[in-house]
Short mmCIF file of C-alpha atoms in Angstrom, two decimals:
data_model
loop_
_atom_site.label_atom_id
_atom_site.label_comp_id
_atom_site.label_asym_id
_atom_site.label_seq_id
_atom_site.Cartn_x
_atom_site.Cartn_y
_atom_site.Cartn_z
CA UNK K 64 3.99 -32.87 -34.86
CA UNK K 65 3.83 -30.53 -31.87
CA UNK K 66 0.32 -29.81 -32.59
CA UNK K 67 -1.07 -32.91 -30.71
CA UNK K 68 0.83 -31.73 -27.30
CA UNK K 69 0.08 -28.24 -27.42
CA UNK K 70 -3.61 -28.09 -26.68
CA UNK K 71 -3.16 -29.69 -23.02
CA UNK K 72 -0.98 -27.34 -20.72
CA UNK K 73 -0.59 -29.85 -18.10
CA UNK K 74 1.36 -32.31 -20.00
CA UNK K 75 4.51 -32.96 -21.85
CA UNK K 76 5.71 -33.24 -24.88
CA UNK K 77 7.81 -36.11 -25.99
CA UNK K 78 10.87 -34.08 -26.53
CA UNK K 79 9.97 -33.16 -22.57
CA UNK K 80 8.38 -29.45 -23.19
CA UNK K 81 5.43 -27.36 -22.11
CA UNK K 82 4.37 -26.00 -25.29
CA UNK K 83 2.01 -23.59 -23.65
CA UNK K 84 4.41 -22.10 -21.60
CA UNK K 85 6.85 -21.82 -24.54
CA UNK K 86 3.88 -20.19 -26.28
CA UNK K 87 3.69 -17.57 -23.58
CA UNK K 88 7.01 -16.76 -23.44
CA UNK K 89 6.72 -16.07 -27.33
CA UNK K 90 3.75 -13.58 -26.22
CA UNK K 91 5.98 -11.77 -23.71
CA UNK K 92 8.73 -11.43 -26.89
CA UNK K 93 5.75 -9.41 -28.67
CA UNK K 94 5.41 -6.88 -26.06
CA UNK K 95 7.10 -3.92 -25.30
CA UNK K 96 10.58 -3.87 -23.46
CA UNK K 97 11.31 -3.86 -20.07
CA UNK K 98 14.39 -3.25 -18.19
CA UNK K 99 15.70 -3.20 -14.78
CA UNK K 100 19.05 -2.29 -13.03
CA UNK K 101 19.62 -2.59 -9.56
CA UNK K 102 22.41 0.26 -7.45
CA UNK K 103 24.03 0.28 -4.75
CA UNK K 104 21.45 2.84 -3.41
CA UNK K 105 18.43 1.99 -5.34
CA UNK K 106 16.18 0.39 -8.43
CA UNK K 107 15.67 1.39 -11.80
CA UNK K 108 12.84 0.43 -13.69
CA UNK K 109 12.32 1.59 -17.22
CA UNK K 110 9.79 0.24 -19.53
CA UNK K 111 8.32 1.37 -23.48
CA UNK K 112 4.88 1.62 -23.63
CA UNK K 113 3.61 -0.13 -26.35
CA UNK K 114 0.13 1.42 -26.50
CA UNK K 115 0.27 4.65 -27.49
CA UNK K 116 -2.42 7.32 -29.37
CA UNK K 117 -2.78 10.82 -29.10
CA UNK K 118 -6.36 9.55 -27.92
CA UNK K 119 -5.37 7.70 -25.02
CA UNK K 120 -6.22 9.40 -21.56
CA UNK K 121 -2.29 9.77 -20.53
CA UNK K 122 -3.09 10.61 -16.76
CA UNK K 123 -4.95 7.02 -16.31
CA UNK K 124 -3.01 4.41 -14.20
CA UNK K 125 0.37 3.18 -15.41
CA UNK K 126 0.48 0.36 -18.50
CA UNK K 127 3.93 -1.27 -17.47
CA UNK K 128 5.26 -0.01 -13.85
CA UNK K 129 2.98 -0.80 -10.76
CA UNK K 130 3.35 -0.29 -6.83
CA UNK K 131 2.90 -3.99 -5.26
CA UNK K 132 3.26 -2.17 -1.71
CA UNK K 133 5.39 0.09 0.54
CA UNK K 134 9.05 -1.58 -0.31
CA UNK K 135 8.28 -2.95 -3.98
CA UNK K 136 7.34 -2.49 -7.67
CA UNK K 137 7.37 -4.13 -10.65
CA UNK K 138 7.46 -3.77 -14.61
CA UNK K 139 5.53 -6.20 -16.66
CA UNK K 140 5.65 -6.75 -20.32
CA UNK K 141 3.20 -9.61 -21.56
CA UNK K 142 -0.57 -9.42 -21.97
CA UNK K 143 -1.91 -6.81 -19.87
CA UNK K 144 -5.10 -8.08 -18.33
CA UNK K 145 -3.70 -11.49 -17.32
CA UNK K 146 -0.41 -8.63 -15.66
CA UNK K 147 -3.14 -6.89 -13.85
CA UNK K 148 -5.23 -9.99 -12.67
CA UNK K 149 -1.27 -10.91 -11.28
CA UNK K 150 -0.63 -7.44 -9.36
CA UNK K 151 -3.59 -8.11 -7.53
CA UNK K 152 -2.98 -11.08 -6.00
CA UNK K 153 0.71 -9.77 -5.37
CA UNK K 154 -0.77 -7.13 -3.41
CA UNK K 155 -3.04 -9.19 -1.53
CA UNK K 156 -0.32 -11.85 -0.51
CA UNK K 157 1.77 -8.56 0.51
CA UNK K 158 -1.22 -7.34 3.22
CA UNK K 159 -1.59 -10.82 4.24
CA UNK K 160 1.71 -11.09 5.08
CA UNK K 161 1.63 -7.60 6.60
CA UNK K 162 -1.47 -8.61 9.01
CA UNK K 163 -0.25 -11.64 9.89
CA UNK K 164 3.47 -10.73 11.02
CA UNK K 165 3.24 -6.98 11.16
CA UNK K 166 6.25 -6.77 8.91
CA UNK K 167 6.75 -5.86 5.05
CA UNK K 168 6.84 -8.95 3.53
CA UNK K 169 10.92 -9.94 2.14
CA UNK K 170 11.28 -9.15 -1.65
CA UNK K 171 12.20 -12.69 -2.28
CA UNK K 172 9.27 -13.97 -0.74
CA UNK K 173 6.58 -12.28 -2.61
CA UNK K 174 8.30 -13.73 -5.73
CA UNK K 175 7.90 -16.96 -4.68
CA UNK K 176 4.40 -16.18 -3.66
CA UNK K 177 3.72 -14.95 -7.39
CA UNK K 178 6.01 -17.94 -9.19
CA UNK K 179 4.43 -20.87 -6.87
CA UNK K 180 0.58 -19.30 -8.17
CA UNK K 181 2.32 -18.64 -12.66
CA UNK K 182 3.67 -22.97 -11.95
CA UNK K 183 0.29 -24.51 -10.44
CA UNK K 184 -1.20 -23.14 -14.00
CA UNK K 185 1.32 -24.89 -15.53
CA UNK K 186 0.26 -28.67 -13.74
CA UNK K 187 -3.01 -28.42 -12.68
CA UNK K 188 -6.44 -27.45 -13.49
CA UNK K 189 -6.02 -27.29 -17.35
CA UNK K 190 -5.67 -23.60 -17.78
CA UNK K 191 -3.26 -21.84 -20.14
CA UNK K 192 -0.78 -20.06 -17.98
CA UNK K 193 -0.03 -16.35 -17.70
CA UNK K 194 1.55 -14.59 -20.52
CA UNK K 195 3.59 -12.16 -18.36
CA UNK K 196 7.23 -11.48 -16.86
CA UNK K 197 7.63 -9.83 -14.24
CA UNK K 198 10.58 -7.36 -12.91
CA UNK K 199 10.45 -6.88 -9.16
CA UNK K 200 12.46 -3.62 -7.93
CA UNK K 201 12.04 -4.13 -3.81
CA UNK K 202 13.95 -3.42 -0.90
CA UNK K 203 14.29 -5.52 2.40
CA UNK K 204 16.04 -5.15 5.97
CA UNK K 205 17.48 -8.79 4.99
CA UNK K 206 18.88 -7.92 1.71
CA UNK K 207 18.70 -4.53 0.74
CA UNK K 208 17.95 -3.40 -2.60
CA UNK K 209 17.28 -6.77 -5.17
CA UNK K 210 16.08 -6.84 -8.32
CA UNK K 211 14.32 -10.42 -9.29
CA UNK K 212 12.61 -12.02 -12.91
CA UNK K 213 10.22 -14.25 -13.06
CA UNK K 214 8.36 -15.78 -16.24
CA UNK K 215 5.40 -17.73 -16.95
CA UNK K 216 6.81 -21.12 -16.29
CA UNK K 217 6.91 -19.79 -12.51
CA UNK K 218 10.67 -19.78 -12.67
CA UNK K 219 12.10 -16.59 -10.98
CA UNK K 220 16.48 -15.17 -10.14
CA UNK K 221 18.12 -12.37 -8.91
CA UNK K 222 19.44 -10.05 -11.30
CA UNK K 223 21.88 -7.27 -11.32
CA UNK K 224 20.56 -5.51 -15.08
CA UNK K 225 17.90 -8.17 -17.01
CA UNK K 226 15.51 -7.11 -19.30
CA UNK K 227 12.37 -8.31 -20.74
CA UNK K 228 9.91 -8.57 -23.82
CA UNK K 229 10.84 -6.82 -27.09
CA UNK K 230 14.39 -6.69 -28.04
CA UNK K 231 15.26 -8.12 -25.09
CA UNK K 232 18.35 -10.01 -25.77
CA UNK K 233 19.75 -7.35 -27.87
CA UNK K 234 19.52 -5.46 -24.27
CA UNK K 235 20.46 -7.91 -22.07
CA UNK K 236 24.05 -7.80 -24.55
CA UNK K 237 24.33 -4.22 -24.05
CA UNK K 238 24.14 -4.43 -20.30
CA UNK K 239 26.27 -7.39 -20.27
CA UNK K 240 28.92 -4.84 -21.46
CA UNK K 241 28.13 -1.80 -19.65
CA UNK K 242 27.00 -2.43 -16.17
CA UNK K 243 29.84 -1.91 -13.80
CA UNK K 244 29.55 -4.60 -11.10
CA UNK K 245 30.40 -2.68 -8.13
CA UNK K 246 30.16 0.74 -7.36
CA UNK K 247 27.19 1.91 -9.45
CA UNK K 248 24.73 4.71 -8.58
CA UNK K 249 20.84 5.29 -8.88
CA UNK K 250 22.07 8.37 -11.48
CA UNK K 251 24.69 5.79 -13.06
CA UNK K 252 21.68 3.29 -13.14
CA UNK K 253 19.27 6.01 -14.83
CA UNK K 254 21.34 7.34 -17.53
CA UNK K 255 22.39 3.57 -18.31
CA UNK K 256 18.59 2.71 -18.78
CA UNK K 257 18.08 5.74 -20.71
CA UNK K 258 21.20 4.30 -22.95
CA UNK K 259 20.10 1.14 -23.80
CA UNK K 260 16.69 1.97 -24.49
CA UNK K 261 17.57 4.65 -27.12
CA UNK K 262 19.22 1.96 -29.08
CA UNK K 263 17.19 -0.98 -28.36
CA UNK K 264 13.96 0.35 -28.78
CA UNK K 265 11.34 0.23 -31.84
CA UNK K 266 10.67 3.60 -32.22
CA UNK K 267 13.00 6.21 -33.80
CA UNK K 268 12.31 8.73 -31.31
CA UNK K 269 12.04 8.93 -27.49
CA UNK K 270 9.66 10.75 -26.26
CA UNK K 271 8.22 10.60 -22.57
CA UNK K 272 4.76 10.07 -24.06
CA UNK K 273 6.19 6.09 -25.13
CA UNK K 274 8.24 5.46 -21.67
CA UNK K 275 7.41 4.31 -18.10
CA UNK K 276 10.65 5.16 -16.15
CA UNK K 277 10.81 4.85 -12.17
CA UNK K 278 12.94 4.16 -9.46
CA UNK K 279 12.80 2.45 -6.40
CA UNK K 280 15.41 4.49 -3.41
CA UNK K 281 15.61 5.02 0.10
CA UNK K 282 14.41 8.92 0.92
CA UNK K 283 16.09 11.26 3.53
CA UNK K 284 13.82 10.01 6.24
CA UNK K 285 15.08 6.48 5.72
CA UNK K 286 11.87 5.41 4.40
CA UNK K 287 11.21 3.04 0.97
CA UNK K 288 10.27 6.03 -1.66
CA UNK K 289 9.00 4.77 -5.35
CA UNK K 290 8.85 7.85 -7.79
CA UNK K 291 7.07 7.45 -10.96
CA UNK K 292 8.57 9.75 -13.48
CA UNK K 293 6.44 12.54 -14.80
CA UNK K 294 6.18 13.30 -18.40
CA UNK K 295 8.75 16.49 -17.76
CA UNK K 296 10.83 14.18 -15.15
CA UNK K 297 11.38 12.00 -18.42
CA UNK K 298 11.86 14.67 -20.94
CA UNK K 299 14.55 16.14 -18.67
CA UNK K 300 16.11 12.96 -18.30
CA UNK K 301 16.39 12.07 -21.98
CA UNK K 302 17.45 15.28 -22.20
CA UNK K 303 20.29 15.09 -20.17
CA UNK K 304 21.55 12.19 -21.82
CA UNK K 305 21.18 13.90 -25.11
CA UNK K 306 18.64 11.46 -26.75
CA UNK K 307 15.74 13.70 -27.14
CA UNK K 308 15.23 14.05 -30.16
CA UNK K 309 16.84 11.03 -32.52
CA UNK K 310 16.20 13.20 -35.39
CA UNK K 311 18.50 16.25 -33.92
CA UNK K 312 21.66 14.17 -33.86
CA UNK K 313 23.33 13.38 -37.41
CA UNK K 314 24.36 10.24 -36.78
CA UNK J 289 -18.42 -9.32 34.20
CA UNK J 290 -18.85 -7.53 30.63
CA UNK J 291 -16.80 -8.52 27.96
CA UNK J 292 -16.51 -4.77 26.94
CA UNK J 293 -15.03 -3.54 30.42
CA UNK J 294 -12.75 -6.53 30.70
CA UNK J 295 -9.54 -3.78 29.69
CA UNK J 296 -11.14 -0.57 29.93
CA UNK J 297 -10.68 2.51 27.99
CA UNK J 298 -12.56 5.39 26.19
CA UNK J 299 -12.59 7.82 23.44
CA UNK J 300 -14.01 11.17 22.44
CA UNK J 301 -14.33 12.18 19.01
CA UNK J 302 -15.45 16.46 18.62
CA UNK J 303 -15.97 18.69 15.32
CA UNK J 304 -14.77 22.19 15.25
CA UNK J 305 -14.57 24.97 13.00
CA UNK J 306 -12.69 23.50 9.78
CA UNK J 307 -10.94 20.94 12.66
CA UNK J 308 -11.75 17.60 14.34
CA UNK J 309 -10.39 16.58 17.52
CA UNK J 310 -10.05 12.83 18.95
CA UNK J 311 -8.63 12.10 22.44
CA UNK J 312 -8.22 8.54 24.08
CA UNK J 313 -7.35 7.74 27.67
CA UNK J 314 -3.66 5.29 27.69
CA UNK J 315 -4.46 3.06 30.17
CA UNK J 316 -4.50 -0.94 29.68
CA UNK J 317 -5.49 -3.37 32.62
CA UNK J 318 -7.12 -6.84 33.20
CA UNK J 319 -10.03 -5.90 35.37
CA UNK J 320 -9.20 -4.11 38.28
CA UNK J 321 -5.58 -4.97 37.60
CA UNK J 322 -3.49 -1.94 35.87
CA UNK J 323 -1.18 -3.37 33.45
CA UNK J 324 0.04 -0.19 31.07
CA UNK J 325 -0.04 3.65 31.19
CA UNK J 326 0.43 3.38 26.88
CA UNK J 327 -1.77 1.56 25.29
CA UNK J 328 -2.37 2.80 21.93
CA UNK J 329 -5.88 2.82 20.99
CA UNK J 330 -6.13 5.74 17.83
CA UNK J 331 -4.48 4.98 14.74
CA UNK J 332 -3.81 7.45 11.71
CA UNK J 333 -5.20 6.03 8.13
CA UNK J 334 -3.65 9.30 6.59
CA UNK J 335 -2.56 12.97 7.67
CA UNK J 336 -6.39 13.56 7.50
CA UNK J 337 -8.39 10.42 8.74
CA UNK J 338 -7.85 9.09 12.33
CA UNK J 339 -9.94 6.57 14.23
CA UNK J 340 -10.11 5.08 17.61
CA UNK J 341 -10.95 1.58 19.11
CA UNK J 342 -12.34 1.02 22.21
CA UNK J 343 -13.18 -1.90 24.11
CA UNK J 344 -11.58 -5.35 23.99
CA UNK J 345 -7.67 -5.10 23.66
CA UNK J 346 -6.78 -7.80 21.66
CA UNK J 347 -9.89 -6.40 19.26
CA UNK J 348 -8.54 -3.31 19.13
CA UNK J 349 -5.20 -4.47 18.07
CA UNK J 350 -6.40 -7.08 15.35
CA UNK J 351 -8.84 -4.65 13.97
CA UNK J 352 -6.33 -1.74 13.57
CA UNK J 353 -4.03 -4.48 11.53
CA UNK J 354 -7.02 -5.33 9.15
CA UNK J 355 -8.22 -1.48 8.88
CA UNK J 356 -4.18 -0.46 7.89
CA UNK J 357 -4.26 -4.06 5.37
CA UNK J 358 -7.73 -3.19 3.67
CA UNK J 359 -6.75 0.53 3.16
CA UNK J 360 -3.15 -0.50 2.00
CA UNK J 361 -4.96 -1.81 -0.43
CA UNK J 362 -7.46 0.28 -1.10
CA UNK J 363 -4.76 3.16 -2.20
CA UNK J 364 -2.90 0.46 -4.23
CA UNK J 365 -6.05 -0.14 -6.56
CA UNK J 366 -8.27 3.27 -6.29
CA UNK J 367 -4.71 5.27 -6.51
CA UNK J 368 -6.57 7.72 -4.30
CA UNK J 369 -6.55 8.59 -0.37
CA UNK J 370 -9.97 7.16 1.02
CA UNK J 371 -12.25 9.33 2.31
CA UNK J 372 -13.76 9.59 5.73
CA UNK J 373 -17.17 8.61 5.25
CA UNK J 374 -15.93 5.78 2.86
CA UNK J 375 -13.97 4.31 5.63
CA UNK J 376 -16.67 4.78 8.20
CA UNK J 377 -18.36 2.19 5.46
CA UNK J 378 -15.88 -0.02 5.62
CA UNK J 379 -15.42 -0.34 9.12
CA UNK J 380 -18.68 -1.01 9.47
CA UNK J 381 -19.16 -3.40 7.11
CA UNK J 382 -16.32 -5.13 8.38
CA UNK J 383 -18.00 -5.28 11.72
CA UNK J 384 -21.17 -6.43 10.53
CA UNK J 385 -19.29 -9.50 9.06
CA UNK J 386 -18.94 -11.00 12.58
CA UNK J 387 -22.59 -9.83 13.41
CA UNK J 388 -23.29 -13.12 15.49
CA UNK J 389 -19.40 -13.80 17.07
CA UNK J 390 -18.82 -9.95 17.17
CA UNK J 391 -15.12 -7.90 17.73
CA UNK J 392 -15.90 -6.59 21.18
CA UNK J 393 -14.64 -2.89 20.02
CA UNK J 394 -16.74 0.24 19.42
CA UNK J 395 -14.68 2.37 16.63
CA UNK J 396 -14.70 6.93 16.93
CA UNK J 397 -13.87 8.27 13.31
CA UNK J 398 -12.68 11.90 12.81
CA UNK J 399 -11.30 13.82 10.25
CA UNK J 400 -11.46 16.21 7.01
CA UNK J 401 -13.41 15.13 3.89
CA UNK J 402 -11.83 16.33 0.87
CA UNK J 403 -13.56 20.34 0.86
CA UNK J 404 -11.90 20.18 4.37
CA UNK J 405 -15.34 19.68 5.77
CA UNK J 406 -15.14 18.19 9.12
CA UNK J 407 -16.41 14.60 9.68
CA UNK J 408 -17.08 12.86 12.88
CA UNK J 409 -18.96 9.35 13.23
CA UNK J 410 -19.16 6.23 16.24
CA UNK J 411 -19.97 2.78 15.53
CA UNK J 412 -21.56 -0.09 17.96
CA UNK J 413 -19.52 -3.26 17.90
CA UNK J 414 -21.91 -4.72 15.17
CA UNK J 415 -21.04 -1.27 12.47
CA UNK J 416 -24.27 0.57 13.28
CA UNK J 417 -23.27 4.22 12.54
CA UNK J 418 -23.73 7.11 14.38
CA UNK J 419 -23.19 10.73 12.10
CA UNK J 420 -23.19 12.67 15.08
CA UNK J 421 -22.85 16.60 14.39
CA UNK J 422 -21.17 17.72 17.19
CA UNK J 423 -19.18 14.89 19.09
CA UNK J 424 -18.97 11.07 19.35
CA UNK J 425 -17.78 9.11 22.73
CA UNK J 426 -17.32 5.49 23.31
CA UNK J 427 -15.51 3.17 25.86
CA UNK J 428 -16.39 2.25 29.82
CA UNK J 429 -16.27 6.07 30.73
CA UNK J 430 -18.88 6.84 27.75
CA UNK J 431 -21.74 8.16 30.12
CA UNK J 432 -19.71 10.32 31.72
CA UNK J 433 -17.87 12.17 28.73
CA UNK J 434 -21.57 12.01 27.42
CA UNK J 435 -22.33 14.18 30.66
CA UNK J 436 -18.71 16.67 30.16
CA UNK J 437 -19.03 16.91 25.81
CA UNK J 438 -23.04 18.44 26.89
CA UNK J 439 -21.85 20.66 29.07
CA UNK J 440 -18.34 22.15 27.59
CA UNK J 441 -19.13 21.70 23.51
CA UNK J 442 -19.88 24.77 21.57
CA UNK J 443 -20.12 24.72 17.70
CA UNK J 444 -17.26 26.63 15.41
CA UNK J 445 -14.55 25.76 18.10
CA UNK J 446 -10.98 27.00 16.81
CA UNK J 447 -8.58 24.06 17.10
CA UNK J 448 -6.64 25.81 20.07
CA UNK J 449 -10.16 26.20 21.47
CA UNK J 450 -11.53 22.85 20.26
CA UNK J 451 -8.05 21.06 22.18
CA UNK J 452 -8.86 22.78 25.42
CA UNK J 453 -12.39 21.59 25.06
CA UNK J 454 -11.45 17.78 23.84
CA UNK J 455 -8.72 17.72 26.65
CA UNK J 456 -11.05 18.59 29.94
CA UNK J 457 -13.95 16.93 28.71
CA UNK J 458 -11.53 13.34 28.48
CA UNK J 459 -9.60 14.61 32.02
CA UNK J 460 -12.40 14.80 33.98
CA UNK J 461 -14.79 11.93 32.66
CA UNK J 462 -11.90 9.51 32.95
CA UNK J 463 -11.50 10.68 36.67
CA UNK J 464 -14.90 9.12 37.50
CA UNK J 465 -13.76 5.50 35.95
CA UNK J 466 -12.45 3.21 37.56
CA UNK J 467 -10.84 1.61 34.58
CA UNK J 468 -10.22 4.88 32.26
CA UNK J 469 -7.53 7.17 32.71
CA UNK J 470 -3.70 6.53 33.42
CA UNK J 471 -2.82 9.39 31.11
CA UNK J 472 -4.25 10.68 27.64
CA UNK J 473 -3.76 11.68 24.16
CA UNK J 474 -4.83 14.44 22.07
CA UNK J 475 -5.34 14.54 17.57
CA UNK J 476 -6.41 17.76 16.18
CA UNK J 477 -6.55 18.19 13.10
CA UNK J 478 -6.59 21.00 10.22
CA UNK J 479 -6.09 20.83 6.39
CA UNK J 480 -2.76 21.83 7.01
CA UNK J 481 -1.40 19.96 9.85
CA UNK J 482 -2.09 17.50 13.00
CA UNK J 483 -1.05 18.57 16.37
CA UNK J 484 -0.47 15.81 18.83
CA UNK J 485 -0.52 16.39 22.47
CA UNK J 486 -0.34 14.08 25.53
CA UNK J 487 -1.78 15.18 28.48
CA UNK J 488 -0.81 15.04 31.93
CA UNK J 489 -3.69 13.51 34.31
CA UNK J 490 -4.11 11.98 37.49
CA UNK J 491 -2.42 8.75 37.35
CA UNK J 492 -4.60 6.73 39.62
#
């Protein structure tokens, strides 16, 4: 029955759904998790990499955490290319902004940007629309540190902890329970990630070689710093939190 | 009435022994009419590249926002610092664009290409390049820092050396321009850091 309403993308079906953008969304639940939790003194973005091999050139660019520009990143989970085609245009609308205005562009704003280009695919020009969600970690001199989601339907919040793709309600659940509203830290915010990864994620054992872990902070010259975790940064971290190796712990 | 001495201003660009050197004049005016003693005319694209614009002011201030938005992006998708004679490219093609409704700005490029080789080049306001081996000059005082760079540049200058050399030749070429001068400011820079120095000059 839905099959005669899903071919178009630009119209509805008689219950009053986009099928293709449902479609995507069910893409996105395929893909590897990604979370996000914002502190009172930064952003934490953690991701699982879903493509892994011992083949695969590790030091290439980054699968699921980008740089959009001086004051924001973002984690993706969806199909890839259509992420990367995405990112660029982010970027672009980010040194637009910065030409025109000679200002950083707001994190809010560049959201919309992104969310008003994902909803024209959903009404005009009979294209399928982008299988991706994003997770923007930015900081502004309006708002401070936010943390915003935004999915292929072009529909985008603010978020305190969200997560997206795989196992991503079982997450959001976890959070639910143990982010504390006020008062939290970027180390609070990293070990937390770390937590609810460990259990939410596919794999028995974490391992820097399957996670993308950074964090968006304010350095000591008062500047917008993103750090990309190393391979060691990560292994110390998991480390720390004592979920190294899954195997070592009789559970 | 030139279009290219309507603000005034000038630039000198010098290679020395693993160093570059670029020095600008600060002043700003509307014809004979002085108007500020700090314009800013050389930008930074990293601890290693700078450039300078000379020429039309509001040029020089629209260019150095689309230089700083294309390399923004540049490092965001090559993940890399760009090099100098990469930029050079860029600003001139960039130029070229507008080759019949031209920016009214003649760009100096300096710095250290990635063996710390030094790297000096000047561009006409359309993006022909100049890869000039010992030093570059541009702006309504060109001729004359033409005549000083002849007569003062040696090659394998030390950068204290190459700063004493940079500083008179801009000091005294600016003093025979009407609309040059009003102070200046000195770049050098090494593979391991960039001195900045502002000079003291006649201020008339």
């Amino acid at each position: 029955m839905a099959r005669r309403y899903d071919s178009r993308t630009t119209i509805f079906s008689p219950e009053g759904r986009l099928y293709q953008v449902e479609y995507a969304m069910e893409a996105i639940s395929h893909a590897g998790t990604a979370l996000g939790i914002l502190a009172d003194d930064g952003i934490v973005l953690a991701a699982e990499k879903k493509v892994t091999s011992k083949l695969l050139e590790q030091s290439a660019s980054a699968e699921k955490v980008y740089v959009l520009n001086d004051t924001m990143a973002c984690a993706v989970a969806g199909i890839t290319a259509d992420a990367n085609t995405l990112i660029t245009y982010a970027r672009q609308q980010a040194q637009q902004y910065l030409y025109t205005y000679s200002e950083e562009i707001p994190a809010e704003l560049l959201v919309q940007r992104m969310c008003d280009l994902k909803q024209g695919y959903t009404q005009y020009g009979g294209l399928r629309p982008f299988g991706v969600s994003f997770l923007y970690a930015g900081w502004d001199s309006h708002f401070g540190f936010q943390l915003y989601h935004s999915d292929p339907s072009g529909n985008y919040s603010g978020w305190k902890a969200t997560c997206i793709g795989a196992n991503s309600s079982n997450a959001q659940s976890i959070l639910k329970q143990d982010y504390k509203e006020t008062g939290i830290t970027l180390a609070n915010a990293k070990s937390l990630a770390v937590k609810v990864l460990a259990k939410t994620m596919d794999s028995t054992t974490l391992g820097s070689d399957k996670l993308e872990f950074a964090t968006v902070s304010k350095g000591n010259d008062g500047k917008i710093a993103f750090h990309l975790f190393s391979a060691e940064e990560i292994d110390q971290l998991l480390k720390d939190e004592n979920v190294a190796q899954f195997q070592e712990e009789d559970s | 009435m030139s279009i290219m001495q309507y603000n005034g201003g000038c630039l000198v660009g010098m290679k020395g022994k693993n160093c570059v050197a670029i020095a600008s004049d600060r002043r700003f005016g509307v014809q004979a009419l002085g108007l500020s003693t700090n314009f800013q005319r050389m930008f930074s694209v990293n601890n290693r590249l700078y450039y300078g614009l000379a020429g039309l002011g509001t040029d020089v201030q629209t260019l150095s926002e689309k230089f700083r938005m294309s390399v923004n992006m540049y490092n965001l998708k090559e993940e890399r610092d760009i090099a100098p004679t990469t930029f050079a490219s860029l600003v001139s093609s960039t130029l070229y664009e507008r080759r019949f409704g031209p920016y009214f700005s003649e760009p100096v490029i300096v710095g250290l290409e990635k063996d710390d080789t030094p790297f000096i080049c000047a561009m006409d306001l359309i993006g022909c390049i100049n890869f000039a081996k010992d030093f570059v000059v541009t702006g309504t005082s060109s001729e004359q820092l033409y005549g000083m760079c002849e007569a003062l540049w040696e090659p394998d200058l030390e950068p204290e050396d190459l700063f004493e050399t940079i500083s008179q030749a801009m000091l005294n070429a600016v003093d025979r321009d009407a609309l040059s001068g009003w102070g200046a400011v000195v770049h050098v820079i090494t593979p391991t850091q960039v001195i900045t120095r502002t000079l003291k000059g006649r201020m008339d």
